[in-house]
Amino acid sequence: MHDEDRLVEEVLQGRHASFELLVKPYRTGFLNMAYRITGNIEEAREVCQEALLRMFRYLKAFRKGRSFKTWAYRILLNTSYDHLKERKKFDRAVESQKERVLFHDSDQETRVFRREIAERIQGLLEVLTPKERAVFLLRDGEDFSVEETARTIGCSPLSVRTHLCRARKKIRKELERDFFREPGQEET
Amino acid sequence: MRCRKIIKQLPLLAGEEFPPEKAREIHAHLDDCLRCRKEYEAYRHAVKTARAWMASERRDLPEEDWHRMIQQAVQEASVHETRPIAPLVPWPFSRAWAVVLMAFIVLAGALMVIRPSLLQDIPHTARAVLRLQEREEPGMPVLGEQDVIAMTLVSKEAGVEIKWIFNKHFDLREEK
């Protein structure tokens, strides 16, 4: 926490190299969070780029002594949802989430496996509301505590528990439905 | 605890959201209740599966790409910082303009509340109407030149006729 405050102070004093050190621990977290929400790795990169820009620009507004992690993830979440709104506006969301997932693995077997997992995760996330999705991704995807999740989303821990509870009920139902579905049978 | 209450807490217990004491209390019930235990196991399996999937399908960026993204963010933000948007009115005057504008709005508001007639130029309008009438009926006095204004009230039932006559100083003379 103190290290983060020191790095924030350095960035504000004009030492821009410290910004990279400040956000480095959350590199994969940012990318994966944006990836789960957008369903596309290229769009996730765009979202991360925009979120990093916002973080740098509004770093003056960061209150020292608070958690940089929750502040940064909050910006990332807002940027991701803004991006989704823009995408809907331009009516580019017609394609299914499954088609959006891009893979760059060279190994064919790994690629197929990862595609299958990614499609299943996207299928699970599709049944959740935006708030449930955010809570679920932060708690179960990024291993945030309930308190950290509450600070990131800007609600009470009780509200986080409620949304988490609903999300897990839906996830369970979806997994059971998926399990009992015949192989190759499409959803009606 | 009753099963109904326990079942509501199972999605959270499955993700280990409760403090140890409360978790122990719920687990004690699960040891005795087969139905609740089955429910718990289903939630536990769902949470573990979802977490495992998300952990196994994590993406990362090459170090150079990440470095480039940071550099780009810093550069873009710096460009915006060095080129602030020019305000419509230069700063030393903008506050003065705002004060003058606010004072004008407050004054206009106060005038409307205190003397709404000030905002309506009634004499001027009436004068214009009378001038028009004068064109049709020559000799009719214009409001500004009229010395006496008279008003007659007649009661049909009582047959009383009251005349109010005002001079130019609005001194009232009443005739019955």
PDB file of N, CA, C and O in Angstrom, chain A residues 172 176, chain B residues 1-8 10-11 13 26-44:
ATOM      1  N   ARG A 172     -24.543 -22.418 -11.290  1.00  0.00           N
ATOM      2  CA  ARG A 172     -24.806 -23.832 -10.989  1.00  0.00           C
ATOM      3  C   ARG A 172     -25.869 -24.377 -11.936  1.00  0.00           C
ATOM      4  O   ARG A 172     -25.712 -25.456 -12.515  1.00  0.00           O
ATOM      5  N   GLU A 176     -25.368 -27.315 -14.715  1.00  0.00           N
ATOM      6  CA  GLU A 176     -26.173 -28.543 -14.694  1.00  0.00           C
ATOM      7  C   GLU A 176     -26.887 -28.738 -16.027  1.00  0.00           C
ATOM      8  O   GLU A 176     -26.967 -29.834 -16.549  1.00  0.00           O
TER       9      GLU A 176
ATOM     10  N   MET B   1     -29.982 -24.824  13.127  1.00  0.00           N
ATOM     11  CA  MET B   1     -30.598 -23.993  12.091  1.00  0.00           C
ATOM     12  C   MET B   1     -31.501 -24.837  11.193  1.00  0.00           C
ATOM     13  O   MET B   1     -31.246 -26.034  11.023  1.00  0.00           O
ATOM     14  N   ARG B   2     -32.479 -24.191  10.598  1.00  0.00           N
ATOM     15  CA  ARG B   2     -33.409 -24.924   9.747  1.00  0.00           C
ATOM     16  C   ARG B   2     -32.857 -25.027   8.316  1.00  0.00           C
ATOM     17  O   ARG B   2     -32.097 -24.174   7.881  1.00  0.00           O
ATOM     18  N   CYS B   3     -33.301 -26.074   7.619  1.00  0.00           N
ATOM     19  CA  CYS B   3     -32.792 -26.337   6.262  1.00  0.00           C
ATOM     20  C   CYS B   3     -33.021 -25.144   5.329  1.00  0.00           C
ATOM     21  O   CYS B   3     -32.148 -24.803   4.534  1.00  0.00           O
ATOM     22  N   ARG B   4     -34.189 -24.517   5.460  1.00  0.00           N
ATOM     23  CA  ARG B   4     -34.536 -23.415   4.555  1.00  0.00           C
ATOM     24  C   ARG B   4     -33.518 -22.263   4.653  1.00  0.00           C
ATOM     25  O   ARG B   4     -33.103 -21.686   3.653  1.00  0.00           O
ATOM     26  N   LYS B   5     -33.132 -21.989   5.887  1.00  0.00           N
ATOM     27  CA  LYS B   5     -32.158 -20.921   6.129  1.00  0.00           C
ATOM     28  C   LYS B   5     -30.760 -21.333   5.643  1.00  0.00           C
ATOM     29  O   LYS B   5     -30.019 -20.523   5.075  1.00  0.00           O
ATOM     30  N   ILE B   6     -30.445 -22.604   5.859  1.00  0.00           N
ATOM     31  CA  ILE B   6     -29.121 -23.120   5.462  1.00  0.00           C
ATOM     32  C   ILE B   6     -28.968 -23.069   3.941  1.00  0.00           C
ATOM     33  O   ILE B   6     -27.936 -22.614   3.424  1.00  0.00           O
ATOM     34  N   ILE B   7     -30.007 -23.514   3.246  1.00  0.00           N
ATOM     35  CA  ILE B   7     -29.918 -23.611   1.780  1.00  0.00           C
ATOM     36  C   ILE B   7     -29.636 -22.247   1.150  1.00  0.00           C
ATOM     37  O   ILE B   7     -28.898 -22.147   0.169  1.00  0.00           O
ATOM     38  N   LYS B   8     -30.186 -21.194   1.747  1.00  0.00           N
ATOM     39  CA  LYS B   8     -29.947 -19.842   1.226  1.00  0.00           C
ATOM     40  C   LYS B   8     -28.476 -19.447   1.341  1.00  0.00           C
ATOM     41  O   LYS B   8     -27.985 -18.608   0.578  1.00  0.00           O
ATOM     42  N   LEU B  10     -25.870 -21.557   1.209  1.00  0.00           N
ATOM     43  CA  LEU B  10     -24.935 -22.509   0.597  1.00  0.00           C
ATOM     44  C   LEU B  10     -24.082 -21.922  -0.540  1.00  0.00           C
ATOM     45  O   LEU B  10     -22.893 -22.240  -0.620  1.00  0.00           O
ATOM     46  N   PRO B  11     -24.650 -21.062  -1.427  1.00  0.00           N
ATOM     47  CA  PRO B  11     -23.779 -20.503  -2.481  1.00  0.00           C
ATOM     48  C   PRO B  11     -22.594 -19.729  -1.909  1.00  0.00           C
ATOM     49  O   PRO B  11     -21.513 -19.739  -2.497  1.00  0.00           O
ATOM     50  N   LEU B  13     -21.276 -20.285   1.205  1.00  0.00           N
ATOM     51  CA  LEU B  13     -20.420 -21.259   1.906  1.00  0.00           C
ATOM     52  C   LEU B  13     -19.518 -21.976   0.898  1.00  0.00           C
ATOM     53  O   LEU B  13     -18.348 -22.229   1.177  1.00  0.00           O
ATOM     54  N   ILE B  26     -22.587 -24.204  10.060  1.00  0.00           N
ATOM     55  CA  ILE B  26     -23.347 -24.715   8.903  1.00  0.00           C
ATOM     56  C   ILE B  26     -22.907 -26.140   8.565  1.00  0.00           C
ATOM     57  O   ILE B  26     -23.727 -27.005   8.270  1.00  0.00           O
ATOM     58  N   HIS B  27     -21.591 -26.373   8.639  1.00  0.00           N
ATOM     59  CA  HIS B  27     -21.077 -27.719   8.335  1.00  0.00           C
ATOM     60  C   HIS B  27     -21.640 -28.754   9.318  1.00  0.00           C
ATOM     61  O   HIS B  27     -21.870 -29.910   8.938  1.00  0.00           O
ATOM     62  N   ALA B  28     -21.840 -28.341  10.554  1.00  0.00           N
ATOM     63  CA  ALA B  28     -22.422 -29.259  11.560  1.00  0.00           C
ATOM     64  C   ALA B  28     -23.817 -29.702  11.110  1.00  0.00           C
ATOM     65  O   ALA B  28     -24.188 -30.868  11.254  1.00  0.00           O
ATOM     66  N   HIS B  29     -24.565 -28.756  10.536  1.00  0.00           N
ATOM     67  CA  HIS B  29     -25.900 -29.107  10.032  1.00  0.00           C
ATOM     68  C   HIS B  29     -25.773 -30.034   8.812  1.00  0.00           C
ATOM     69  O   HIS B  29     -26.518 -31.006   8.699  1.00  0.00           O
ATOM     70  N   LEU B  30     -24.814 -29.730   7.955  1.00  0.00           N
ATOM     71  CA  LEU B  30     -24.651 -30.526   6.731  1.00  0.00           C
ATOM     72  C   LEU B  30     -24.287 -31.983   7.049  1.00  0.00           C
ATOM     73  O   LEU B  30     -24.667 -32.895   6.312  1.00  0.00           O
ATOM     74  N   ASP B  31     -23.569 -32.188   8.163  1.00  0.00           N
ATOM     75  CA  ASP B  31     -23.199 -33.552   8.557  1.00  0.00           C
ATOM     76  C   ASP B  31     -24.437 -34.385   8.901  1.00  0.00           C
ATOM     77  O   ASP B  31     -24.436 -35.607   8.723  1.00  0.00           O
ATOM     78  N   ASP B  32     -25.474 -33.697   9.351  1.00  0.00           N
ATOM     79  CA  ASP B  32     -26.688 -34.422   9.761  1.00  0.00           C
ATOM     80  C   ASP B  32     -27.768 -34.463   8.677  1.00  0.00           C
ATOM     81  O   ASP B  32     -28.684 -35.269   8.760  1.00  0.00           O
ATOM     82  N   CYS B  33     -27.692 -33.557   7.709  1.00  0.00           N
ATOM     83  CA  CYS B  33     -28.784 -33.421   6.734  1.00  0.00           C
ATOM     84  C   CYS B  33     -28.289 -33.776   5.325  1.00  0.00           C
ATOM     85  O   CYS B  33     -27.504 -33.025   4.730  1.00  0.00           O
ATOM     86  N   LEU B  34     -28.758 -34.879   4.812  1.00  0.00           N
ATOM     87  CA  LEU B  34     -28.295 -35.377   3.510  1.00  0.00           C
ATOM     88  C   LEU B  34     -28.718 -34.439   2.372  1.00  0.00           C
ATOM     89  O   LEU B  34     -27.937 -34.164   1.454  1.00  0.00           O
ATOM     90  N   ARG B  35     -29.940 -33.929   2.458  1.00  0.00           N
ATOM     91  CA  ARG B  35     -30.477 -33.061   1.393  1.00  0.00           C
ATOM     92  C   ARG B  35     -29.652 -31.774   1.263  1.00  0.00           C
ATOM     93  O   ARG B  35     -29.266 -31.381   0.165  1.00  0.00           O
ATOM     94  N   CYS B  36     -29.379 -31.175   2.390  1.00  0.00           N
ATOM     95  CA  CYS B  36     -28.580 -29.937   2.376  1.00  0.00           C
ATOM     96  C   CYS B  36     -27.153 -30.219   1.921  1.00  0.00           C
ATOM     97  O   CYS B  36     -26.548 -29.410   1.218  1.00  0.00           O
ATOM     98  N   ARG B  37     -26.625 -31.365   2.322  1.00  0.00           N
ATOM     99  CA  ARG B  37     -25.254 -31.692   1.928  1.00  0.00           C
ATOM    100  C   ARG B  37     -25.146 -31.861   0.415  1.00  0.00           C
ATOM    101  O   ARG B  37     -24.184 -31.421  -0.213  1.00  0.00           O
ATOM    102  N   LYS B  38     -26.165 -32.491  -0.173  1.00  0.00           N
ATOM    103  CA  LYS B  38     -26.160 -32.668  -1.632  1.00  0.00           C
ATOM    104  C   LYS B  38     -26.199 -31.316  -2.343  1.00  0.00           C
ATOM    105  O   LYS B  38     -25.505 -31.101  -3.342  1.00  0.00           O
ATOM    106  N   GLU B  39     -27.023 -30.433  -1.795  1.00  0.00           N
ATOM    107  CA  GLU B  39     -27.111 -29.072  -2.359  1.00  0.00           C
ATOM    108  C   GLU B  39     -25.748 -28.381  -2.264  1.00  0.00           C
ATOM    109  O   GLU B  39     -25.293 -27.752  -3.220  1.00  0.00           O
ATOM    110  N   TYR B  40     -25.133 -28.499  -1.109  1.00  0.00           N
ATOM    111  CA  TYR B  40     -23.825 -27.866  -0.885  1.00  0.00           C
ATOM    112  C   TYR B  40     -22.796 -28.404  -1.871  1.00  0.00           C
ATOM    113  O   TYR B  40     -22.027 -27.643  -2.467  1.00  0.00           O
ATOM    114  N   GLU B  41     -22.807 -29.714  -2.061  1.00  0.00           N
ATOM    115  CA  GLU B  41     -21.832 -30.325  -2.968  1.00  0.00           C
ATOM    116  C   GLU B  41     -22.024 -29.845  -4.409  1.00  0.00           C
ATOM    117  O   GLU B  41     -21.056 -29.635  -5.134  1.00  0.00           O
ATOM    118  N   ALA B  42     -23.287 -29.651  -4.777  1.00  0.00           N
ATOM    119  CA  ALA B  42     -23.575 -29.144  -6.134  1.00  0.00           C
ATOM    120  C   ALA B  42     -23.026 -27.722  -6.295  1.00  0.00           C
ATOM    121  O   ALA B  42     -22.401 -27.401  -7.311  1.00  0.00           O
ATOM    122  N   TYR B  43     -23.236 -26.884  -5.283  1.00  0.00           N
ATOM    123  CA  TYR B  43     -22.696 -25.510  -5.345  1.00  0.00           C
ATOM    124  C   TYR B  43     -21.172 -25.513  -5.321  1.00  0.00           C
ATOM    125  O   TYR B  43     -20.529 -24.748  -6.045  1.00  0.00           O
ATOM    126  N   ARG B  44     -20.623 -26.357  -4.484  1.00  0.00           N
ATOM    127  CA  ARG B  44     -19.164 -26.434  -4.356  1.00  0.00           C
ATOM    128  C   ARG B  44     -18.552 -26.825  -5.711  1.00  0.00           C
ATOM    129  O   ARG B  44     -17.566 -26.236  -6.136  1.00  0.00           O
TER     130      ARG B  44
END
